[in-house]
Coordinates of N, CA, C and O and ligand atoms in Angstrom, one line a residue:
X2 N 25.6 18.0 -16.7 CA 24.9 16.4 -16.9 C 26.0 15.8 -15.8 O 25.3 15.2 -15.1
X3 N 27.2 15.6 -16.2 CA 27.4 14.8 -15.3 C 27.1 15.0 -13.4 O 27.2 14.4 -13.0
X4 N 27.4 16.8 -14.1 CA 28.0 17.3 -11.5 C 26.1 16.9 -11.1 O 26.0 16.4 -9.9
X5 N 25.2 17.3 -12.5 CA 23.5 16.9 -11.8 C 23.0 15.6 -11.7 O 22.8 15.6 -11.1
X6 N 23.9 14.4 -12.4 CA 23.8 13.0 -11.7 C 24.6 12.8 -10.6 O 23.6 12.5 -9.7
X7 N 25.7 13.1 -10.2 CA 26.2 12.7 -9.4 C 25.7 14.0 -8.1 O 24.9 13.6 -7.1
X8 N 24.8 14.5 -8.6 CA 24.6 15.6 -7.0 C 22.8 15.0 -7.6 O 22.9 14.8 -5.7
X9 N 21.9 14.4 -8.1 CA 20.7 13.7 -8.4 C 21.4 12.6 -7.2 O 20.6 11.7 -7.0
X10 N 22.1 11.8 -7.4 CA 22.6 10.7 -6.8 C 23.0 10.4 -5.0 O 22.4 9.4 -4.5
X11 N 23.5 11.3 -5.4 CA 23.6 12.1 -3.7 C 23.0 12.3 -3.0 O 22.5 11.6 -1.9
X12 N 21.9 12.8 -3.2 CA 20.1 13.1 -2.9 C 19.8 11.7 -2.4 O 19.2 11.7 -1.3
X13 N 19.9 11.0 -3.5 CA 19.0 9.4 -3.9 C 19.9 8.5 -2.7 O 18.8 8.5 -2.1
X14 N 21.0 8.7 -2.6 CA 21.8 7.9 -1.4 C 21.4 8.2 0.0 O 21.0 7.7 0.6
X15 N 21.2 10.1 0.4 CA 21.1 10.2 2.0 C 19.2 10.2 2.1 O 18.7 10.2 2.5
X16 N 18.4 10.1 0.7 CA 17.2 9.9 1.3 C 16.8 8.4 1.2 O 15.3 7.5 2.1
X17 N 17.2 7.7 0.5 CA 17.1 6.2 0.1 C 17.7 5.3 2.3 O 17.2 4.2 2.7
X18 N 18.3 6.2 3.0 CA 18.7 6.2 3.6 C 20.3 5.3 3.8 O 20.4 4.6 2.8
X19 N 20.9 4.6 4.9 CA 21.7 3.4 5.5 C 22.2 2.4 4.6 O 22.9 1.6 4.7
X20 N 20.4 1.4 4.4 CA 20.1 0.9 3.7 C 20.1 -0.3 2.4 O 20.4 -0.6 2.3
X21 N 20.5 1.7 2.0 CA 20.2 1.2 0.3 C 21.8 2.2 -0.4 O 22.2 2.5 0.0
X22 N 22.0 1.4 -1.6 CA 22.8 1.9 -2.9 C 22.4 2.3 -3.9 O 21.1 1.9 -4.1
X23 N 22.0 3.9 -3.8 CA 21.3 3.9 -4.6 C 22.8 4.4 -5.7 O 23.6 5.0 -5.8
X24 N 21.9 4.7 -7.4 CA 23.3 4.9 -8.5 C 22.3 4.8 -9.2 O 22.0 5.5 -9.8
X25 N 22.8 6.2 -10.5 CA 22.5 6.8 -11.7 C 23.1 6.1 -12.7 O 24.2 6.6 -13.2
X26 N 22.2 6.0 -13.8 CA 23.3 5.6 -14.8 C 22.0 6.7 -15.6 O 21.5 6.4 -15.9
X27 N 23.2 6.7 -17.1 CA 22.6 7.1 -18.3 C 22.6 6.7 -19.0 O 23.3 5.8 -19.7
X28 N 21.3 6.5 -19.8 CA 21.2 5.5 -20.7 C 21.0 5.8 -22.3 O 22.0 6.9 -22.4
X29 N 21.3 4.6 -23.0 CA 21.3 5.7 -25.0 C 21.0 6.3 -24.8 O 21.4 7.2 -26.0
X30 N 19.8 6.9 -24.6 CA 19.1 8.6 -25.1 C 19.6 9.3 -24.3 O 19.1 9.6 -23.9
X31 N 20.7 8.9 -22.8 CA 21.3 9.9 -23.1 C 20.2 10.4 -21.1 O 19.7 11.2 -21.0
X32 N 19.2 9.3 -20.9 CA 18.4 9.6 -19.9 C 18.5 8.9 -18.4 O 19.6 8.0 -19.2
X33 N 18.6 9.4 -17.5 CA 18.7 9.2 -16.3 C 18.4 7.5 -16.3 O 16.7 7.3 -16.2
X34 N 18.9 6.6 -16.0 CA 18.4 5.2 -15.1 C 18.8 5.6 -14.1 O 19.9 5.3 -13.2
X35 N 17.6 5.8 -12.5 CA 17.7 5.3 -11.6 C 17.9 3.7 -10.4 O 17.2 3.1 -11.4
X36 N 18.7 3.7 -10.5 CA 18.8 2.0 -10.0 C 18.9 2.3 -7.9 O 20.6 2.8 -8.0
X37 N 17.8 1.4 -7.0 CA 18.3 1.4 -5.9 C 18.5 -0.5 -5.1 O 17.0 -0.8 -5.8
X38 N 19.7 -0.1 -5.4 CA 19.4 -1.8 -4.3 C 19.6 -1.8 -2.5 O 20.2 -0.6 -2.1
X39 N 18.8 -2.8 -2.6 CA 19.4 -3.4 -1.1 C 20.1 -3.4 -0.3 O 21.0 -5.0 -0.6
X40 N 21.1 -3.2 0.7 CA 22.7 -4.3 1.0 C 22.5 -5.2 2.0 O 22.8 -5.8 2.1
X41 N 21.1 -5.2 2.6 CA 20.3 -6.1 3.6 C 20.3 -7.6 2.6 O 21.0 -8.6 3.7
X42 N 19.4 -7.5 1.9 CA 18.6 -8.0 1.4 C 19.9 -8.7 0.2 O 20.1 -10.1 0.1
X43 N 20.7 -8.4 0.2 CA 22.0 -8.5 -0.9 C 23.4 -10.0 0.1 O 23.3 -10.1 -0.3
X44 N 23.2 -9.5 1.6 CA 24.5 -9.9 2.3 C 23.7 -11.4 3.0 O 24.3 -11.9 2.9
X45 N 22.1 -11.2 2.3 CA 21.1 -12.7 2.9 C 21.1 -13.3 1.7 O 20.8 -14.2 2.3
X46 N 21.8 -13.0 0.7 CA 21.0 -13.3 -1.2 C 21.3 -14.9 -0.8 O 20.8 -16.2 -0.8
X47 N 22.3 -15.1 -0.7 CA 23.5 -16.6 -0.6 C 22.8 -17.1 0.4 O 22.4 -18.3 -0.2
X48 N 22.0 -17.3 1.0 CA 22.2 -18.5 1.8 C 20.9 -17.9 2.3 O 19.9 -19.2 2.8
X49 N 19.4 -17.4 1.6 CA 18.0 -17.1 1.6 C 17.2 -17.8 0.9 O 18.1 -18.6 -0.3
X50 N 16.3 -17.8 0.6 CA 15.3 -18.1 -0.9 C 15.7 -17.0 -2.2 O 15.5 -17.4 -3.2
X51 N 16.1 -15.7 -1.6 CA 16.1 -14.7 -3.2 C 17.9 -15.6 -3.8 O 18.6 -15.2 -3.4
X52 N 17.8 -15.4 -4.8 CA 18.5 -16.0 -5.7 C 19.3 -14.5 -6.3 O 20.8 -14.3 -6.3
X53 N 18.9 -12.8 -6.1 CA 19.5 -11.8 -6.5 C 19.7 -10.8 -5.1 O 18.6 -11.2 -4.4
X54 N 19.9 -10.3 -5.1 CA 20.0 -8.8 -4.3 C 18.4 -8.1 -4.7 O 18.0 -7.9 -6.1
X55 N 18.1 -7.3 -3.9 CA 16.7 -6.5 -4.1 C 16.9 -5.0 -4.6 O 18.7 -4.4 -4.2
X56 N 16.3 -5.0 -5.3 CA 17.0 -4.0 -6.8 C 15.6 -3.8 -7.4 O 15.0 -4.2 -8.0
X57 N 15.6 -1.7 -7.1 CA 14.7 -1.3 -8.3 C 15.5 -0.7 -9.6 O 16.1 0.3 -9.6
X58 N 15.0 -1.0 -10.9 CA 15.2 0.0 -12.0 C 14.7 0.7 -12.9 O 13.7 0.1 -12.6
X59 N 15.0 2.3 -12.5 CA 13.4 2.9 -12.8 C 14.3 4.7 -13.9 O 14.8 5.1 -13.8
X60 N 14.1 4.2 -15.5 CA 14.2 5.1 -16.3 C 13.3 6.5 -16.0 O 12.5 6.7 -15.8
X61 N 14.1 7.7 -16.2 CA 13.5 8.9 -16.6 C 14.0 9.6 -15.7 O 14.4 9.7 -14.5
X62 N 13.4 11.1 -15.8 CA 13.9 12.2 -15.0 C 13.6 11.8 -13.1 O 14.4 11.1 -12.2
X63 N 12.3 13.2 -13.7 CA 11.9 13.7 -12.1 C 10.8 11.8 -11.6 O 11.1 11.3 -10.8
X64 N 10.7 11.5 -12.6 CA 9.1 10.8 -12.7 C 9.6 9.1 -11.6 O 9.8 8.3 -11.8
X65 N 11.1 8.7 -12.4 CA 11.7 7.8 -12.3 C 13.0 8.1 -11.2 O 12.8 7.3 -10.5
X66 N 13.2 8.7 -10.5 CA 13.5 9.6 -9.3 C 12.0 8.5 -8.1 O 12.6 7.8 -7.4
X67 N 11.2 8.9 -8.5 CA 10.6 9.1 -7.6 C 9.7 8.1 -7.8 O 9.2 7.0 -6.7
X68 N 9.2 6.7 -8.5 CA 9.3 5.5 -8.8 C 9.9 4.3 -8.1 O 9.8 3.9 -7.8
X69 N 11.2 4.8 -8.2 CA 12.9 3.6 -8.0 C 12.7 4.3 -5.9 O 12.5 3.3 -5.6
X70 N 12.9 5.4 -6.0 CA 12.4 5.9 -4.1 C 11.4 4.9 -3.9 O 10.9 5.0 -2.2
X71 N 9.9 5.5 -4.4 CA 8.4 4.2 -4.1 C 8.9 3.4 -3.9 O 8.3 2.8 -2.6
X72 N 9.4 2.2 -4.3 CA 9.3 1.2 -5.0 C 10.6 0.9 -3.5 O 10.1 -0.1 -2.9
X73 N 11.5 1.7 -3.2 CA 12.6 1.6 -2.2 C 11.2 1.7 -1.0 O 11.7 0.7 -0.1
X74 N 11.1 2.6 -0.4 CA 10.2 2.8 0.3 C 9.0 2.0 1.1 O 9.4 1.4 2.1
X75 N 8.5 1.1 -0.2 CA 7.5 0.0 -0.2 C 8.4 -0.8 0.5 O 7.9 -1.9 1.7
X76 N 9.8 -1.0 -0.2 CA 10.6 -2.5 0.4 C 10.9 -2.5 1.9 O 11.2 -3.3 2.6
X77 N 11.5 -1.0 2.1 CA 11.8 -0.7 4.0 C 10.6 -1.1 4.4 O 11.1 -1.8 5.3
X78 N 9.6 -0.7 4.3 CA 8.5 -0.7 5.1 C 8.1 -2.1 5.5 O 7.6 -2.5 6.1
X79 N 8.2 -2.8 4.6 CA 7.5 -4.5 4.0 C 9.1 -5.1 4.7 O 8.3 -6.3 5.9
X80 N 10.2 -4.8 4.6 CA 11.3 -6.4 4.8 C 11.6 -5.4 5.8 O 12.6 -6.4 6.6
X81 N 12.0 -4.1 5.9 CA 13.3 -3.8 6.9 C 11.7 -2.3 7.4 O 12.1 -1.9 7.8
X82 N 10.8 -2.7 8.8 CA 10.4 -1.7 9.0 C 11.3 -1.2 11.1 O 10.4 0.0 11.0
X83 N 12.1 -2.1 11.1 CA 13.2 -1.5 12.2 C 14.0 -0.5 11.3 O 14.3 0.8 12.0
X84 N 14.0 -0.3 10.1 CA 15.3 1.1 9.5 C 13.8 2.4 9.5 O 13.4 2.4 9.6
X85 N 15.6 3.2 9.3 CA 15.1 4.7 9.6 C 15.6 4.6 8.4 O 16.7 4.9 7.4
X86 N 14.9 6.2 7.7 CA 15.5 6.6 5.7 C 14.6 8.3 6.2 O 13.6 7.7 6.2
X87 N 14.6 9.1 5.5 CA 14.0 10.1 5.8 C 13.5 9.9 4.1 O 12.2 10.3 4.6
X88 N 13.6 9.1 3.3 CA 12.1 8.8 2.5 C 11.2 8.2 2.7 O 10.0 8.2 2.7
X89 N 11.2 7.5 4.5 CA 10.3 7.4 4.8 C 9.1 8.4 5.2 O 8.1 8.1 5.3
X90 N 9.1 9.8 5.0 CA 8.9 10.8 5.0 C 7.6 10.9 4.3 O 6.6 11.2 4.3
X91 N 7.7 10.1 3.7 CA 7.0 10.5 1.8 C 6.2 9.3 1.8 O 5.1 9.5 0.5
X92 N 5.9 8.4 3.0 CA 5.2 7.2 2.5 C 4.2 6.7 1.7 O 3.5 6.8 1.1
X93 N 3.3 8.3 2.9 CA 1.9 8.7 2.5 C 1.7 9.0 1.0 O 1.0 8.4 0.2
X94 N 3.0 10.0 0.5 CA 2.7 10.6 -0.5 C 2.9 9.5 -1.5 O 2.3 9.0 -2.7
X95 N 3.7 8.6 -1.6 CA 4.0 7.3 -2.2 C 2.8 6.4 -2.0 O 2.5 6.3 -3.3
X96 N 2.0 6.0 -0.8 CA 1.2 5.0 -1.4 C 0.2 6.0 -2.2 O -1.0 5.4 -3.0
X97 N 0.2 7.1 -2.6 CA -1.0 8.0 -3.1 C -0.9 7.6 -4.0 O -1.8 7.7 -5.2
X98 N 1.0 8.4 -5.0 CA 0.9 7.5 -6.4 C 0.9 6.7 -6.7 O 0.5 5.9 -8.4
X99 N 1.1 5.5 -5.9 CA 1.3 4.4 -6.3 C -0.7 4.0 -6.7 O -1.6 3.4 -7.5
X100 N -1.3 4.2 -5.9 CA -2.8 4.4 -5.9 C -3.4 5.2 -7.2 O -3.9 4.0 -7.7
X101 N -2.9 5.8 -7.3 CA -2.8 6.8 -9.1 C -2.8 6.1 -9.2 O -3.0 6.0 -10.9
X102 N -1.6 5.5 -9.8 CA -0.4 5.0 -10.8 C -1.6 3.6 -11.0 O -2.6 3.1 -13.0
X103 N -2.2 2.7 -10.2 CA -3.5 1.9 -10.2 C -4.8 1.9 -10.9 O -5.1 1.3 -11.4
X104 N -4.8 2.7 -10.7 CA -6.4 3.5 -10.6 C -6.0 4.2 -12.3 O -7.7 4.1 -13.3
X105 N -5.5 4.6 -13.0 CA -5.3 4.7 -13.6 C -4.7 3.5 -15.1 O -5.1 3.9 -16.4
X106 N -4.4 3.3 -15.2 CA -4.2 2.1 -16.1 C -5.2 0.8 -16.0 O -6.0 0.8 -15.3
Ligands
ZN221 ZN1 16.2 -5.1 2.0

């Protein structure tokens, strides 16, 4: 459990790219909780209009990973269009998933 969690955490960090900090917590139900935060937006938070760092927090195993990474990918595209990260390769897939989630609700 612990080994697989840190392996997932490393994978998330790599995929999210240099601007992100990726963390995985385990909640009371022993479920993974993925947290991806933006280092850039945290650094400018005190002088900016945002009171807190940008971050996304999603429970679940592969679902949580995917949902957190999708949100992070959209954040990158929106706020840091010049940034590079491996997860940007999945932007089209992320948009597709977002579309599917919206049409299902
Ligand atoms: Zn940011």
